[in-house]
Short mmCIF file of C-alpha atoms and ligand atoms in Angstrom, two decimals:
data_model
loop_
_atom_site.label_atom_id
_atom_site.label_comp_id
_atom_site.label_asym_id
_atom_site.label_seq_id
_atom_site.Cartn_x
_atom_site.Cartn_y
_atom_site.Cartn_z
CA MET A 593 -3.43 4.22 8.81
CA ILE A 594 -0.15 5.95 9.92
CA ARG A 595 0.93 5.59 13.26
CA PHE A 596 4.49 7.41 14.78
CA THR A 597 4.92 6.00 18.40
CA ASN A 598 7.41 8.03 20.15
CA VAL A 599 9.70 9.07 17.49
CA SER A 600 12.69 10.93 17.76
CA LYS A 601 15.39 11.56 14.78
CA THR A 602 18.83 12.70 15.53
CA TYR A 603 21.05 13.30 12.70
CA LYS A 604 24.68 12.14 12.68
CA ASN A 605 25.87 15.75 13.16
CA GLY A 606 23.60 15.61 16.61
CA THR A 607 20.74 17.83 15.15
CA MET A 608 17.63 16.28 16.80
CA ALA A 609 14.69 16.81 13.77
CA LEU A 610 11.86 15.53 15.44
CA LYS A 611 11.07 14.50 19.42
CA ASP A 612 8.81 12.36 20.65
CA VAL A 613 6.38 12.61 18.30
CA ASN A 614 2.98 10.79 18.81
CA LEU A 615 0.52 10.63 15.70
CA GLU A 616 -2.40 9.10 13.85
CA ILE A 617 -3.69 9.33 10.87
CA GLN A 618 -6.90 7.52 9.76
CA ASP A 619 -7.45 6.08 6.21
CA GLY A 620 -9.54 8.39 4.14
CA GLU A 621 -8.31 11.75 6.02
CA PHE A 622 -6.67 14.47 4.33
CA VAL A 623 -4.09 16.24 6.63
CA PHE A 624 -1.65 19.41 6.07
CA ILE A 625 1.57 19.26 8.00
CA VAL A 626 2.64 22.96 8.51
CA GLY A 627 5.69 24.50 10.04
CA SER A 628 8.32 27.02 9.54
CA SER A 629 11.48 26.56 7.46
CA GLY A 630 13.74 23.68 9.92
CA ALA A 631 10.61 22.24 11.87
CA GLY A 632 11.23 19.13 11.00
CA LYS A 633 8.43 18.65 8.31
CA SER A 634 10.77 16.97 5.33
CA THR A 635 12.08 14.77 8.31
CA LEU A 636 8.68 13.67 8.98
CA ILE A 637 8.17 13.04 5.50
CA LYS A 638 11.58 10.68 5.11
CA MET A 639 10.29 8.63 7.96
CA LEU A 640 6.89 8.08 6.21
CA LEU A 641 8.52 6.87 2.98
CA HIS A 642 11.47 4.71 5.10
CA GLU A 643 13.95 7.07 3.58
CA GLU A 644 15.25 7.87 6.76
CA VAL A 645 14.79 6.08 9.92
CA PRO A 646 14.07 6.89 13.46
CA THR A 647 16.59 6.56 15.93
CA SER A 648 13.85 5.74 18.45
CA GLY A 649 10.19 5.06 18.29
CA GLU A 650 8.29 3.38 15.73
CA VAL A 651 6.24 4.23 12.68
CA GLU A 652 3.76 2.24 11.18
CA VAL A 653 2.43 3.00 7.13
CA ASN A 654 -0.37 1.28 5.37
CA GLY A 655 0.07 -1.51 7.55
CA PHE A 656 3.62 -2.01 7.53
CA LYS A 657 6.02 -1.42 10.69
CA LEU A 658 8.89 0.01 8.87
CA SER A 659 11.49 -0.85 11.47
CA LYS A 660 10.23 -4.57 10.91
CA MET A 661 10.25 -4.46 7.35
CA ARG A 662 12.30 -7.12 5.34
CA ARG A 663 14.09 -5.70 2.25
CA ARG A 664 12.21 -7.57 -0.18
CA GLN A 665 8.96 -5.80 1.12
CA ILE A 666 9.99 -2.38 0.28
CA PRO A 667 9.01 -2.41 -3.34
CA LYS A 668 5.33 -3.58 -2.30
CA PHE A 669 5.59 -0.66 0.44
CA ARG A 670 6.23 1.74 -1.98
CA ARG A 671 3.63 0.56 -4.54
CA SER A 672 1.24 1.38 -1.58
CA LEU A 673 1.96 5.11 -1.54
CA GLY A 674 2.27 7.79 -4.65
CA VAL A 675 4.39 11.04 -4.09
CA VAL A 676 4.53 14.32 -5.12
CA PHE A 677 7.51 16.92 -4.81
CA GLN A 678 8.09 20.32 -5.16
CA ASP A 679 10.53 20.15 -7.86
CA PHE A 680 7.99 17.51 -10.04
CA ARG A 681 10.53 15.26 -11.30
CA LEU A 682 9.50 14.60 -14.25
CA ILE A 683 11.57 12.86 -17.18
CA PRO A 684 12.49 15.61 -19.48
CA THR A 685 13.15 13.27 -22.51
CA MET A 686 9.75 11.36 -22.00
CA ASN A 687 6.43 12.99 -22.89
CA VAL A 688 3.54 13.60 -20.67
CA TYR A 689 2.12 9.93 -21.78
CA ASP A 690 5.16 7.91 -21.24
CA ASN A 691 5.95 9.87 -18.06
CA VAL A 692 3.18 8.86 -16.51
CA ALA A 693 3.19 5.37 -18.24
CA PHE A 694 6.99 4.58 -16.92
CA ALA A 695 5.42 4.51 -13.59
CA LEU A 696 3.45 1.17 -14.32
CA ARG A 697 6.05 -0.24 -16.74
CA VAL A 698 8.60 -0.81 -14.04
CA THR A 699 5.85 -2.70 -12.34
CA ASP A 700 5.15 -5.16 -14.94
CA VAL A 701 1.62 -3.98 -15.68
CA PRO A 702 0.13 -5.44 -18.64
CA THR A 703 0.48 -2.80 -21.91
CA ARG A 704 -3.22 -3.47 -22.28
CA ASP A 705 -3.87 -2.19 -19.00
CA ILE A 706 -1.10 0.65 -19.25
CA ARG A 707 -3.21 1.85 -22.56
CA ARG A 708 -6.36 2.13 -20.85
CA ARG A 709 -5.04 3.47 -17.34
CA VAL A 710 -2.92 6.50 -18.73
CA PRO A 711 -5.44 8.21 -20.46
CA TYR A 712 -7.73 7.61 -17.93
CA ILE A 713 -5.66 9.50 -15.27
CA LEU A 714 -4.50 12.04 -17.71
CA SER A 715 -7.90 13.00 -18.35
CA LEU A 716 -8.85 12.88 -14.27
CA VAL A 717 -5.92 15.58 -14.00
CA GLY A 718 -7.55 17.86 -16.78
CA LEU A 719 -4.30 16.88 -19.05
CA GLY A 720 -6.27 14.20 -21.80
CA SER A 721 -4.83 16.86 -24.23
CA LYS A 722 -1.63 17.06 -23.37
CA ALA A 723 -0.28 13.37 -23.61
CA ARG A 724 2.38 13.77 -26.33
CA CYS A 725 3.84 17.12 -24.63
CA MET A 726 7.25 17.18 -23.44
CA PRO A 727 7.33 18.72 -19.61
CA ASP A 728 9.31 21.76 -20.87
CA GLN A 729 6.27 22.57 -23.20
CA LEU A 730 3.93 22.85 -20.10
CA SER A 731 3.07 25.57 -17.14
CA GLY A 732 4.60 24.71 -13.45
CA GLY A 733 0.79 23.79 -12.60
CA GLU A 734 0.41 21.34 -15.62
CA GLN A 735 3.63 19.93 -14.57
CA GLN A 736 2.96 19.13 -11.13
CA ARG A 737 -0.57 17.84 -12.56
CA VAL A 738 1.37 15.01 -14.69
CA ALA A 739 3.14 14.16 -11.72
CA LEU A 740 0.32 14.15 -9.83
CA ALA A 741 -0.94 11.56 -12.42
CA ARG A 742 2.00 9.53 -11.94
CA ALA A 743 1.37 9.51 -8.19
CA LEU A 744 -2.04 8.53 -8.82
CA VAL A 745 -1.84 5.81 -11.52
CA ASN A 746 -0.80 3.02 -9.13
CA ASN A 747 -3.90 3.92 -7.28
CA PRO A 748 -2.08 3.79 -4.03
CA ARG A 749 -4.12 3.91 -0.72
CA LEU A 750 -1.78 7.22 0.39
CA ILE A 751 -0.84 10.37 -1.60
CA ILE A 752 1.94 12.36 0.16
CA ALA A 753 2.83 15.73 -1.09
CA ASP A 754 5.59 17.85 -0.24
CA GLU A 755 5.40 21.06 -0.89
CA PRO A 756 3.52 20.12 -4.25
CA THR A 757 2.84 23.92 -4.68
CA GLY A 758 6.29 25.44 -3.72
CA ASN A 759 7.55 25.94 -7.70
CA ILE A 760 3.79 27.45 -8.96
CA ASP A 761 2.15 30.45 -9.45
CA PRO A 762 -0.59 31.07 -6.35
CA GLU A 763 -3.38 31.40 -8.74
CA LEU A 764 -2.65 27.78 -9.67
CA SER A 765 -1.63 26.35 -6.62
CA TYR A 766 -5.11 26.52 -5.37
CA GLU A 767 -6.16 23.95 -8.47
CA ILE A 768 -3.42 21.65 -7.27
CA VAL A 769 -4.92 21.40 -3.75
CA ASP A 770 -8.53 21.18 -4.91
CA LEU A 771 -7.25 18.13 -7.18
CA LEU A 772 -5.83 16.48 -3.87
CA ASN A 773 -9.07 17.41 -2.39
CA GLU A 774 -11.44 15.46 -5.23
CA ILE A 775 -8.68 12.80 -4.73
CA ASN A 776 -9.01 12.58 -1.38
CA ASN A 777 -12.77 12.69 -1.97
CA VAL A 778 -12.86 9.36 -3.71
CA GLY A 779 -11.16 7.78 -0.58
CA THR A 780 -7.45 8.33 -1.10
CA THR A 781 -5.27 9.46 2.16
CA VAL A 782 -3.62 12.61 1.46
CA ILE A 783 -0.98 14.35 3.38
CA MET A 784 0.07 17.73 1.95
CA VAL A 785 3.33 19.79 3.47
CA THR A 786 3.04 23.33 2.99
CA HIS A 787 4.10 26.52 4.54
CA GLU A 788 1.31 28.55 2.25
CA HIS A 789 -1.16 29.66 5.44
CA ASP A 790 -3.39 31.17 2.40
CA LEU A 791 -3.91 27.92 1.14
CA VAL A 792 -4.41 25.77 3.72
CA ALA A 793 -7.00 28.47 5.09
CA GLN A 794 -9.10 28.13 2.35
CA PHE A 795 -9.63 24.15 2.82
CA ASN A 796 -11.23 22.73 6.06
CA ARG A 797 -9.20 20.03 6.65
CA ARG A 798 -7.02 18.58 9.50
CA VAL A 799 -3.58 20.85 10.20
CA LEU A 800 -0.62 19.11 12.15
CA THR A 801 1.83 21.98 13.06
CA LEU A 802 5.44 21.41 13.78
CA GLU A 803 7.73 23.73 15.39
CA HIS A 804 11.40 22.65 16.74
CA GLY A 805 10.38 18.97 16.12
CA HIS A 806 7.06 19.09 17.96
CA ILE A 807 3.75 18.74 17.11
CA ILE A 808 2.46 21.85 18.79
CA ALA A 809 -0.91 21.86 17.31
CA ASP A 810 -3.23 19.38 15.92
CA ASP A 811 -6.34 21.14 14.16
CA GLN A 812 -9.27 18.73 13.40
CA GLU A 813 -11.36 19.64 10.51
CA TRP A 814 -14.49 21.25 11.55
CA ARG A 815 -17.49 18.81 10.94
CA GLN A 816 -21.09 19.13 10.96
P1 LIG B 994 11.60 21.52 7.97
O1 LIG B 994 11.03 20.42 6.32
O2 LIG B 994 10.48 21.62 8.33
O3 LIG B 994 12.14 22.63 6.81
P2 LIG B 994 13.96 19.52 8.30
O4 LIG B 994 12.90 18.44 8.36
O5 LIG B 994 14.46 19.57 6.67
O6 LIG B 994 12.72 20.95 8.19
O7 LIG B 994 14.89 19.70 9.58
C1 LIG B 994 14.78 19.74 10.45
C2 LIG B 994 16.09 19.93 11.46
O8 LIG B 994 17.11 18.85 10.88
C3 LIG B 994 16.82 21.57 10.87
O9 LIG B 994 17.64 22.02 11.99
C4 LIG B 994 17.81 20.52 9.51
O10 LIG B 994 18.95 21.85 9.36
C5 LIG B 994 18.37 19.43 9.96
N1 LIG B 994 18.26 18.63 9.06
C6 LIG B 994 17.47 18.07 8.19
N2 LIG B 994 18.27 17.31 6.96
C7 LIG B 994 19.44 17.04 8.23
C8 LIG B 994 20.63 16.21 7.80
N3 LIG B 994 20.57 15.09 6.57
N4 LIG B 994 21.89 15.81 8.53
C9 LIG B 994 21.53 17.04 9.64
N5 LIG B 994 20.86 17.95 9.72
C10 LIG B 994 19.54 17.85 9.14
P1 LIG B 995 3.96 0.55 -25.21
O1 LIG B 995 5.43 0.86 -25.92
O2 LIG B 995 3.99 0.01 -24.15
O3 LIG B 995 3.66 -0.89 -26.05
P2 LIG B 995 2.08 2.09 -26.90
O4 LIG B 995 1.99 1.12 -28.06
O5 LIG B 995 0.92 1.73 -26.28
O6 LIG B 995 3.12 1.88 -25.98
O7 LIG B 995 2.17 3.47 -27.16
C1 LIG B 995 3.50 3.86 -28.02
C2 LIG B 995 3.75 5.13 -27.59
O8 LIG B 995 2.95 5.78 -28.41
C3 LIG B 995 3.76 5.65 -26.14
O9 LIG B 995 5.22 5.43 -25.36
C4 LIG B 995 3.19 7.00 -26.02
O10 LIG B 995 4.52 7.94 -26.29
C5 LIG B 995 2.70 7.35 -27.31
N1 LIG B 995 1.17 6.81 -26.60
C6 LIG B 995 0.25 5.76 -26.84
N2 LIG B 995 -0.96 5.65 -26.32
C7 LIG B 995 -0.88 7.26 -26.48
C8 LIG B 995 -2.01 7.77 -25.97
N3 LIG B 995 -3.48 7.51 -25.83
N4 LIG B 995 -1.82 9.40 -26.19
C9 LIG B 995 -1.14 9.92 -26.63
N5 LIG B 995 0.26 8.98 -26.65
C10 LIG B 995 0.07 7.84 -26.73
#
C-alpha cells in the first residue's frame, strides 16, 4: 500500500511543489496521475522512490515508512518496485537480453534463474525474438517494452511509470498502457504519470489530478 500523510515539499529555491497531499493507493490498484506541466507529478514520484524527501509529512510505500527507513534497508525497498522512465534508460552497449538480465545480475540472482526468467519476461512483453538486438535496432515502443521487462524481472509489487509513452508514437502508446493493464490484472500495483488525456480515457481506471501541488480530483474507476 501507498500512503501520503500531509506531505508538503518545498525546494531549496522556495518553490512549493506539493502542498499537504493526502493519498492512499491500495495493493493491486491501477492509478493514472495527470496534471499540467509544473503541477507536481514528478515531485510526487520522487517522493515515492525516496529520491527526494518531504519537507513535512510522511510517505509509506510497500510497508516502508520512508522517513524512518535506515540506509541499509534502501536496496530492499528499491527492489520492491520497478520503474519505467520516459527516456527508457537502456544501456546502449548491451543487447536486449543483457539489459534485462543486468537487473538480476546486480542482485546476486543465480545464473540458472536468470536463464529461465529473462526469456520468460521478454516473451511476456512480446520481445521473445528480439533478445539479441541492440537497443538502437529497436523502435521506441520496443525499447520501452524492454524497459518494462527490466522493471518487471524482479517481480516487484509496484510498477511506477513516469510518462512512459512520452517518447513513442501515439499508436504504440496504447500498447504500452495495455501491457501495464495486463500486468495489473495479475496483481501488480501500477502508477502511471501521463499528460495524454486521450490515452487515460481509453482505460477505465482511477485518475488523480494534480494542480499547483494539490490533488484537485480523485476519480475512482467505475465498477459494475
Ligand atoms: P510536473 O512533473 O507536474 O511537471 P514537477 O514536480 O516537476 O511538476 O514540478 C513542480 C514544481 O516544482 C514546478 O514549479 C517546478 O519548477 C518545481 N521544481 C521541480 N523540481 C525542482 C527542483 N529540483 N528545484 C526547484 N524547483 C523544482
Ligand atoms: P552468464 O554470463 O550470466 O553466464 P549466459 O551464459 O546465460 O550468461 O549467457 C551469455 C550471453 O548469451 C548473455 O549475456 C546473452 O547475451 C546471451 N544469451 C543467453 N541466453 C540468451 C537467450 N535466451 N536469448 C538471447 N541471448 C541469450
